[in-house]
CSV table of C-alpha atoms in Angstrom, one decimal:
chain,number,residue,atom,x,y,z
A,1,UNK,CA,20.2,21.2,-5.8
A,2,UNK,CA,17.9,23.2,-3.7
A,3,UNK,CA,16.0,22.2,-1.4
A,4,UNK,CA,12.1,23.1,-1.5
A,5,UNK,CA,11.8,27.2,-1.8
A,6,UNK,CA,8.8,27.5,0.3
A,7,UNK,CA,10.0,28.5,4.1
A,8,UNK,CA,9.7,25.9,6.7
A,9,UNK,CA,8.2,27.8,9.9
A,10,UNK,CA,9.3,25.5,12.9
A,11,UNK,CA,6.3,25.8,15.3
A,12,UNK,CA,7.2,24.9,19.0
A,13,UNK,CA,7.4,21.1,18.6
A,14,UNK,CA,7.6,20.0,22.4
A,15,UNK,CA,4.1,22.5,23.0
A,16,UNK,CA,2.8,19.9,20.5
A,17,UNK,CA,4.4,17.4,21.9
A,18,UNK,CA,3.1,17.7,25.1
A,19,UNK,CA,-0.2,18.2,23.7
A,20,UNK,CA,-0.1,14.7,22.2
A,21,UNK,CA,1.0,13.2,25.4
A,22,UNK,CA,-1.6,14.9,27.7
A,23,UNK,CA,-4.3,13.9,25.5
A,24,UNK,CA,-2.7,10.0,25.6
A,25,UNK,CA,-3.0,10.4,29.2
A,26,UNK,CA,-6.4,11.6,29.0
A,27,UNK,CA,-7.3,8.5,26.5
A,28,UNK,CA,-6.5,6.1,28.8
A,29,UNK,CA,-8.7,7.6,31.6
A,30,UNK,CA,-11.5,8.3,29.2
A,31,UNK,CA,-11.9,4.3,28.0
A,32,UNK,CA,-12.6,3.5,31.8
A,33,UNK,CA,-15.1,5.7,32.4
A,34,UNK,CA,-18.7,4.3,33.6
A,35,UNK,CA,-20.1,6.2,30.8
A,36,UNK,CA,-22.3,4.6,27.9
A,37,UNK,CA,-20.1,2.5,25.2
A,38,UNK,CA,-21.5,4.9,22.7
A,39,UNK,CA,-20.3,8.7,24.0
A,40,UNK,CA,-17.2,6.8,25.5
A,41,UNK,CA,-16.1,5.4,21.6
A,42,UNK,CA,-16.9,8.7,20.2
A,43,UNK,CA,-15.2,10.9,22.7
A,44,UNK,CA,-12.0,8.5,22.6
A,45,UNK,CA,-12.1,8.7,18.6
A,46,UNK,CA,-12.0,12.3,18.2
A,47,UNK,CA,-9.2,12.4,20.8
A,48,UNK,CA,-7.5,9.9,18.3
A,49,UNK,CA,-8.4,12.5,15.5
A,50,UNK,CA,-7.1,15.0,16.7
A,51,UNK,CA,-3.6,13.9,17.6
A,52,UNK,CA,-4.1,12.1,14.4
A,53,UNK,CA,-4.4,15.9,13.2
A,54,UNK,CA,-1.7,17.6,15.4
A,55,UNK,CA,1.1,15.1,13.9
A,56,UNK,CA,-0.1,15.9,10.2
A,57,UNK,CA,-0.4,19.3,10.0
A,58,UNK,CA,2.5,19.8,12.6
A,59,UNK,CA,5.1,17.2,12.1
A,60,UNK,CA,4.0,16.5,8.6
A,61,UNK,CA,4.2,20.4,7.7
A,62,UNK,CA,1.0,19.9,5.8
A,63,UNK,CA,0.1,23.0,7.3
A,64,UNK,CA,2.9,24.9,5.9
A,65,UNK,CA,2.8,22.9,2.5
A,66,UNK,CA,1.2,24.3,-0.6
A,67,UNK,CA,-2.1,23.8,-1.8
A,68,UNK,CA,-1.1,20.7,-4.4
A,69,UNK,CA,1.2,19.0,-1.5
A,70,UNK,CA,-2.5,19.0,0.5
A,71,UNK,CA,-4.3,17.4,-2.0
A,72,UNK,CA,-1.5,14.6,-2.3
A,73,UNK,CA,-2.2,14.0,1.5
A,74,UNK,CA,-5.9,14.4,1.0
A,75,UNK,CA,-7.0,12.7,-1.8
A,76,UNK,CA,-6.8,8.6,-0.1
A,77,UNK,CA,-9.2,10.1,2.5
A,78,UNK,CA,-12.5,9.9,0.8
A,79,UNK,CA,-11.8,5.8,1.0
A,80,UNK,CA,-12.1,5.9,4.1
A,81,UNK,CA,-15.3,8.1,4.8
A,82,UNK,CA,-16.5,5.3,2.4
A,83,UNK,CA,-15.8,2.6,4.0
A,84,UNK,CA,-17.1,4.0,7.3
A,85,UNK,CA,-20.6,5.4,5.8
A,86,UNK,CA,-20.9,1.6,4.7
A,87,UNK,CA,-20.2,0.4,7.6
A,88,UNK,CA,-22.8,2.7,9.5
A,89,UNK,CA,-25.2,1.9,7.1
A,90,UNK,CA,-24.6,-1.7,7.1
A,91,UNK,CA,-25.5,-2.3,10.8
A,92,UNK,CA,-27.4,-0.1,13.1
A,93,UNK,CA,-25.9,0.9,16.6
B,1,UNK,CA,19.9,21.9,-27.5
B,2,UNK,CA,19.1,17.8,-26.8
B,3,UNK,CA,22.6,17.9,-26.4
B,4,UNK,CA,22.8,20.2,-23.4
B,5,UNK,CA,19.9,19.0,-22.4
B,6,UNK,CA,21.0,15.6,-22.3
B,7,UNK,CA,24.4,17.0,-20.1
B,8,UNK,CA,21.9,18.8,-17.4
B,9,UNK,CA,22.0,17.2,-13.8
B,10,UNK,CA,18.6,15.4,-13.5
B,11,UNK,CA,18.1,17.0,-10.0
B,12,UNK,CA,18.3,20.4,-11.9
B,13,UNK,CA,15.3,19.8,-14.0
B,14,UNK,CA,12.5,22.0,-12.9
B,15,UNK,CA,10.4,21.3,-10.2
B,16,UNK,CA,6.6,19.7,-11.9
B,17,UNK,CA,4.4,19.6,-8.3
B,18,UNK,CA,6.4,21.9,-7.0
B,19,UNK,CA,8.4,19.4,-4.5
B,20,UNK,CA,11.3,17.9,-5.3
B,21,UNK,CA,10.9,13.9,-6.8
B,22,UNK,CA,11.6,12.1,-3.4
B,23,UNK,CA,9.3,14.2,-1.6
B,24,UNK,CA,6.8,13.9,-4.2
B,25,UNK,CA,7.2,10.1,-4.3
B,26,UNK,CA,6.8,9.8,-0.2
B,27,UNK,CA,3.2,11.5,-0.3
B,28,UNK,CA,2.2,9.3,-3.1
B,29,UNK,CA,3.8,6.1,-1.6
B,30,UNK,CA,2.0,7.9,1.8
B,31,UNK,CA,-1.3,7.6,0.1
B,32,UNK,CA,-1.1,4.2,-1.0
B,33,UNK,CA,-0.4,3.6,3.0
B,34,UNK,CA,-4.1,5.2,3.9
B,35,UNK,CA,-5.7,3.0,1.9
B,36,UNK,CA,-3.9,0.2,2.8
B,37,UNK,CA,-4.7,0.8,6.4
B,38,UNK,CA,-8.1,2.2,5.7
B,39,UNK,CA,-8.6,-1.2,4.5
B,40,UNK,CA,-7.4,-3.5,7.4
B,41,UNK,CA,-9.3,-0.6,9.7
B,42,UNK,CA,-12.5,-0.5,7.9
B,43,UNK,CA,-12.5,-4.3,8.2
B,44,UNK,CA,-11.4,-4.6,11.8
B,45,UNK,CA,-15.1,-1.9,12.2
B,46,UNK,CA,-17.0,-4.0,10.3
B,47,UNK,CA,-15.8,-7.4,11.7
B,48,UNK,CA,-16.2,-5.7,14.9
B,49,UNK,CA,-20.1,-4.5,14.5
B,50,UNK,CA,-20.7,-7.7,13.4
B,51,UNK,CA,-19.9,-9.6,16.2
B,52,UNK,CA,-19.5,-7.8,19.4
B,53,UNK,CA,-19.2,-10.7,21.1
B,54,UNK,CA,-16.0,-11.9,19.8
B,55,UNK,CA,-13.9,-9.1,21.2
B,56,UNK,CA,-12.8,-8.4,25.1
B,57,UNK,CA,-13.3,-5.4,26.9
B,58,UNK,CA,-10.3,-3.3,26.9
B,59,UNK,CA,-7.3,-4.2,29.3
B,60,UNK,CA,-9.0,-7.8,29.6
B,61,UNK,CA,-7.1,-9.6,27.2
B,62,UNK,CA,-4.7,-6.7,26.1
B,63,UNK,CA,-2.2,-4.8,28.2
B,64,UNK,CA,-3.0,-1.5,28.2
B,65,UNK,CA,-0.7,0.1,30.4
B,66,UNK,CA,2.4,-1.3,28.5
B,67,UNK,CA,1.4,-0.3,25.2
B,68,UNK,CA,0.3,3.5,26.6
B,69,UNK,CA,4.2,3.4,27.3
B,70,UNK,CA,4.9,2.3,23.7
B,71,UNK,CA,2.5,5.0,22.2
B,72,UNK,CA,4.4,7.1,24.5
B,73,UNK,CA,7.5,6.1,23.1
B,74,UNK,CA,6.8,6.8,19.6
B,75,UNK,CA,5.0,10.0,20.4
B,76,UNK,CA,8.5,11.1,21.4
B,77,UNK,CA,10.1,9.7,18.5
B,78,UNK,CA,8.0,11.3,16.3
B,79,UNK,CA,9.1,15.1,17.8
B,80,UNK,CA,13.0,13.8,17.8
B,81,UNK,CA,13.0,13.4,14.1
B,82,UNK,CA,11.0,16.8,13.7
B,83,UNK,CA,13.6,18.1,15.6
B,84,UNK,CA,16.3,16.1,13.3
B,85,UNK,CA,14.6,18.0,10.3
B,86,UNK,CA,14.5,21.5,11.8
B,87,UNK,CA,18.5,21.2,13.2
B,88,UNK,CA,19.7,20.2,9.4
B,89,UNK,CA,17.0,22.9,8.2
B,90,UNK,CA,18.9,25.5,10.3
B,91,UNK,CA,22.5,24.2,9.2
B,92,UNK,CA,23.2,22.5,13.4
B,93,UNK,CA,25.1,19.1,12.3
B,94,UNK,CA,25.2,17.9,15.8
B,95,UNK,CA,21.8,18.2,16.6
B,96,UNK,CA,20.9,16.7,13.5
B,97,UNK,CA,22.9,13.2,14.6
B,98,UNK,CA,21.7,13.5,18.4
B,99,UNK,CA,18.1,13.4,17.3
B,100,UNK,CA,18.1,10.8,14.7
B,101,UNK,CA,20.4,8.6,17.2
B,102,UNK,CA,17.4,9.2,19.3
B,103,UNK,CA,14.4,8.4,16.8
B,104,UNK,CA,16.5,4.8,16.0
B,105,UNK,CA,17.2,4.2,19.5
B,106,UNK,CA,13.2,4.7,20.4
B,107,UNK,CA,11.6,3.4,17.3
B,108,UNK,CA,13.9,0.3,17.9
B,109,UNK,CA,12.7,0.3,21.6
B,110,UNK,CA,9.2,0.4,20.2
B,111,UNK,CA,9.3,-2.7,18.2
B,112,UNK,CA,10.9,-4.6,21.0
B,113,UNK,CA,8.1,-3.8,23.4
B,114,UNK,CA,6.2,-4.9,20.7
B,115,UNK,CA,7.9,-8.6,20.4
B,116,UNK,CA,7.6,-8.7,24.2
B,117,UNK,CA,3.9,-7.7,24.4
B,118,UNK,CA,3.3,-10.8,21.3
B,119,UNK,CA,5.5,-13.1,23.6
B,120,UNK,CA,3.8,-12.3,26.7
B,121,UNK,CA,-0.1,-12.8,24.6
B,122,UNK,CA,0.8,-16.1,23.1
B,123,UNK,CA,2.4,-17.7,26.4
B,124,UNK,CA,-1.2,-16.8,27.5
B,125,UNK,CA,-3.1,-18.4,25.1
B,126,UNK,CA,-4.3,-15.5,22.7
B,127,UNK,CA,-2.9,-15.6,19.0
B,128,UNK,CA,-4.2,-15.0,15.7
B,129,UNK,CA,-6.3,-18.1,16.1
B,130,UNK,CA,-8.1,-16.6,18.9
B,131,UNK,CA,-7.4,-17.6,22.5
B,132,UNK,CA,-6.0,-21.1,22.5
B,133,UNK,CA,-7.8,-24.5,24.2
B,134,UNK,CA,-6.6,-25.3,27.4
B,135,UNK,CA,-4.6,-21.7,28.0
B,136,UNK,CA,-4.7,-19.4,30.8
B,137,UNK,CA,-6.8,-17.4,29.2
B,138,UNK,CA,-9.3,-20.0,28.0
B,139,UNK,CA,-9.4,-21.2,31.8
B,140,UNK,CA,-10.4,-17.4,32.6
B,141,UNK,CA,-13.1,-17.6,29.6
B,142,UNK,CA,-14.6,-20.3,31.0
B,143,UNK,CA,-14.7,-18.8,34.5
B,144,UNK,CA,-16.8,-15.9,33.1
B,145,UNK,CA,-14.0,-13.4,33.8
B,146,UNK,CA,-13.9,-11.9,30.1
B,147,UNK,CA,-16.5,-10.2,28.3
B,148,UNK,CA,-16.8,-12.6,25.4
B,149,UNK,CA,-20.1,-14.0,24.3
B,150,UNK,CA,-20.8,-17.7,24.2
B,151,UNK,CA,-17.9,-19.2,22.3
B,152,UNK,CA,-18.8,-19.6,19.1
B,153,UNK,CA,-16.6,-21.5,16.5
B,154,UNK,CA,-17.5,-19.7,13.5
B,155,UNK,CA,-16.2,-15.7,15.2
B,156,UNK,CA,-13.8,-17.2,17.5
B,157,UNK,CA,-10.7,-16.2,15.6
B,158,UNK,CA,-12.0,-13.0,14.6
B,159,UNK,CA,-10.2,-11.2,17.7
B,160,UNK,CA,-6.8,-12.3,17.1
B,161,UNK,CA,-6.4,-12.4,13.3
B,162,UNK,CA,-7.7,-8.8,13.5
B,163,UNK,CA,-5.0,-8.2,16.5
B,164,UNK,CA,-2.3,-9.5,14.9
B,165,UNK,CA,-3.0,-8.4,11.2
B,166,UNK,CA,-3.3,-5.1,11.8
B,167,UNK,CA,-0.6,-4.4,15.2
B,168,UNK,CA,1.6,-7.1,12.7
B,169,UNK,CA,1.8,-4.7,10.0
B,170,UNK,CA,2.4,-1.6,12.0
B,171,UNK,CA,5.3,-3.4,13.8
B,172,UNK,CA,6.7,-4.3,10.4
B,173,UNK,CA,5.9,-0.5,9.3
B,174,UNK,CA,8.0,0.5,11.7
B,175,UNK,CA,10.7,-1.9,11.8
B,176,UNK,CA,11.4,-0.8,8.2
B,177,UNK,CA,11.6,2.8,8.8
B,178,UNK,CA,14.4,1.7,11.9
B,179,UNK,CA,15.9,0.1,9.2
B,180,UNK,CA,15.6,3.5,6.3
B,181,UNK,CA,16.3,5.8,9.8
B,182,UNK,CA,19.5,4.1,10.6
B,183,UNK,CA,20.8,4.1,7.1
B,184,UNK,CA,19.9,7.8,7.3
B,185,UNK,CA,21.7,8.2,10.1
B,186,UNK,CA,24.7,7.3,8.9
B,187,UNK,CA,24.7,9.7,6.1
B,188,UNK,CA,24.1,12.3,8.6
B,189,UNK,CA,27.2,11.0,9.9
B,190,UNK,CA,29.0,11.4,6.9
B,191,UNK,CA,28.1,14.4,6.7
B,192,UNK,CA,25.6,13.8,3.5
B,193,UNK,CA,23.2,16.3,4.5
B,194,UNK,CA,23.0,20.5,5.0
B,195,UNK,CA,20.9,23.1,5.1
B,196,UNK,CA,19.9,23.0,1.7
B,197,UNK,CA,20.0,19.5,0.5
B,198,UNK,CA,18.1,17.2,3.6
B,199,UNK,CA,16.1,15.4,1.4
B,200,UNK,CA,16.4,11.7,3.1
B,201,UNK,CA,16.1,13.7,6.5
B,202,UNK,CA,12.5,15.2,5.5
B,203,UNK,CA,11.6,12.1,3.4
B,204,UNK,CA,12.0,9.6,5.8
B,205,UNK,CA,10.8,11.7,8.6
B,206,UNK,CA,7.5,12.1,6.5
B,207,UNK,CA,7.6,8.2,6.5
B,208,UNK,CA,7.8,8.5,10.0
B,209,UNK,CA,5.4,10.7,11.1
B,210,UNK,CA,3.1,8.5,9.4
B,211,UNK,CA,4.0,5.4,11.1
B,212,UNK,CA,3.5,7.3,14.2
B,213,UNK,CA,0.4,8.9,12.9
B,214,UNK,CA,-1.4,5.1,11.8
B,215,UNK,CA,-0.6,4.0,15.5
B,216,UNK,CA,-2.2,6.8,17.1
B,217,UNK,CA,-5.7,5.7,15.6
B,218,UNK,CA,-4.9,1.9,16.2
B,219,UNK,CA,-3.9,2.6,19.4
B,220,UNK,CA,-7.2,4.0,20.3
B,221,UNK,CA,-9.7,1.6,18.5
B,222,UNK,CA,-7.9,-1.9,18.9
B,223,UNK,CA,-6.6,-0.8,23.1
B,224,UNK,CA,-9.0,1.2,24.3
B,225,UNK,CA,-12.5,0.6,22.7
């Protein structure tokens, strides 16, 4: 049985790695800062995001996968961009 | 022709999405998983907006600094079994069985954290009920030294079920996948797997990732927000 044909490129996994743990680091001193909730909550989400990102398009290999694996990975993510629009829109900051 | 057909190896049949079925059956199985925890997120938001004053500041209630060590933890887990994948990818058997040894060991460590952490909350008095009458952490309450509004009966379990329900579920998300990673581990040691059959190696370190991925965003919204 073969495996998958597509190639696997291995990109340096402890670069990303360290990436992930840096920005942890840099999490934890972000929620502390005297800052207002609002820019503190957005800054510390998009951290999240982001190494949300790094692990699924780098450990995940959706960045190496074809187009129709994407779409598998993809498609639940709508729910959630509606779930947060209604929330935005249910109460106002 | 039905005949031969009939006699072909199911594994040979051509690939339809152009993964093999197990890998196809993760990412489906993977999107049920985002919705599921879109859901308990989207409420936890919600919940949240709505009553600001149920919840603590961060580090006042939760422990902050023990759980960056646990998100540390499966950080590192998480590039072990990449590394697992890549070594059977590239044919190295021994690699293969160091890293996955490695991934149990830590996503084992993680969960026990985890069970300490919930010990160490309900010995003070928080639980899925909210923060218990008469606790430590009710006498600190009282003494004005958390950031929760007036106690109100109606939200005062909000924090906890929300706490529990969704770090619950992670914990169990990961406890299975020890589970699946040790059973995989010990078809690596049996020498199961090569470099061009993996399939339980990528499948469950797809699982993985995930698990790793989900706490990443609970992490930062239930700990540090």
């Amino acid at each position: 049985m073969t495996s998958d044909t597509h190639e696997i490129k291995h990109p340096s996994y402890w670069t990303i790695w360290a990436i992930l743990a840096v920005l942890t680091a840099a999490e934890l001193g972000v929620a502390f800062l005297p800052w207002p909730k609002r820019v503190v909550v957005l800054i510390l989400v998009g951290m999240a995001v982001w190494k949300a990102l790094l692990v699924a398009l780098y450990f995940m290999h959706l960045r190496f996968e074809k187009g129709r694996m994407r779409i598998f990975a993809i498609a639940p993510l709508p729910l959630t961009v509606i779930i947060v629009i209604a929330v935005l829109t249910e109460f106002v900051w | 022709m039905a005949h031969a057909a009939f006699m072909e190896s199911p594994r040979d049949r051509e690939l339809g999405a152009g993964v093999y079925n197990e890998k196809l059956g993760i990412w489906v199985f993977l999107g049920s998983e985002v919705m599921f925890f879109t859901a308990l997120i989207g409420s936890y938001i919600i919940l949240r907006f709505a009553n600001p004053g149920a919840f603590a500041a961060p580090g006042e209630v939760l422990n902050i600094g023990l759980t960056a060590v646990n998100t540390f933890l499966l950080i590192c887990s998480s590039v072990t079994m990449v590394k697992a994948f890549a070594a059977v990818h590239d044919g190295d058997q021994r690699q293969l069985k160091l890293y996955l040894v490695a991934t149990v060991l830590m996503g084992a460590a993680f969960v026990g954290v985890q069970i300490y952490e919930y010990a160490h909350l309900l010995h003070d008095g928080f639980g899925p009920g909210g923060i218990r009458e008469g606790s430590h952490l009710a006498e600190r309450a009282a003494a004005g030294e958390l950031s929760l509004g007036t106690p109100d009966p109606a939200t005062a379990g909000i924090y906890g079920s929300t706490f529990f329900t969704m770090t619950g579920f992670h914990g169990f998300h990961v406890t299975m996948g020890v589970i699946c990673m040790t059973y995989v581990t010990i078809k690596a040691f049996r020498g199961k797997y090569s470099a061009t059959d993996h399939r339980g190696v990528e499948v469950i370190g797809l699982y993985w990732h995930f698990v790793d991925l989900v706490w990443i965003i609970l992490f930062t919204i239930v700990y540090l927000i």
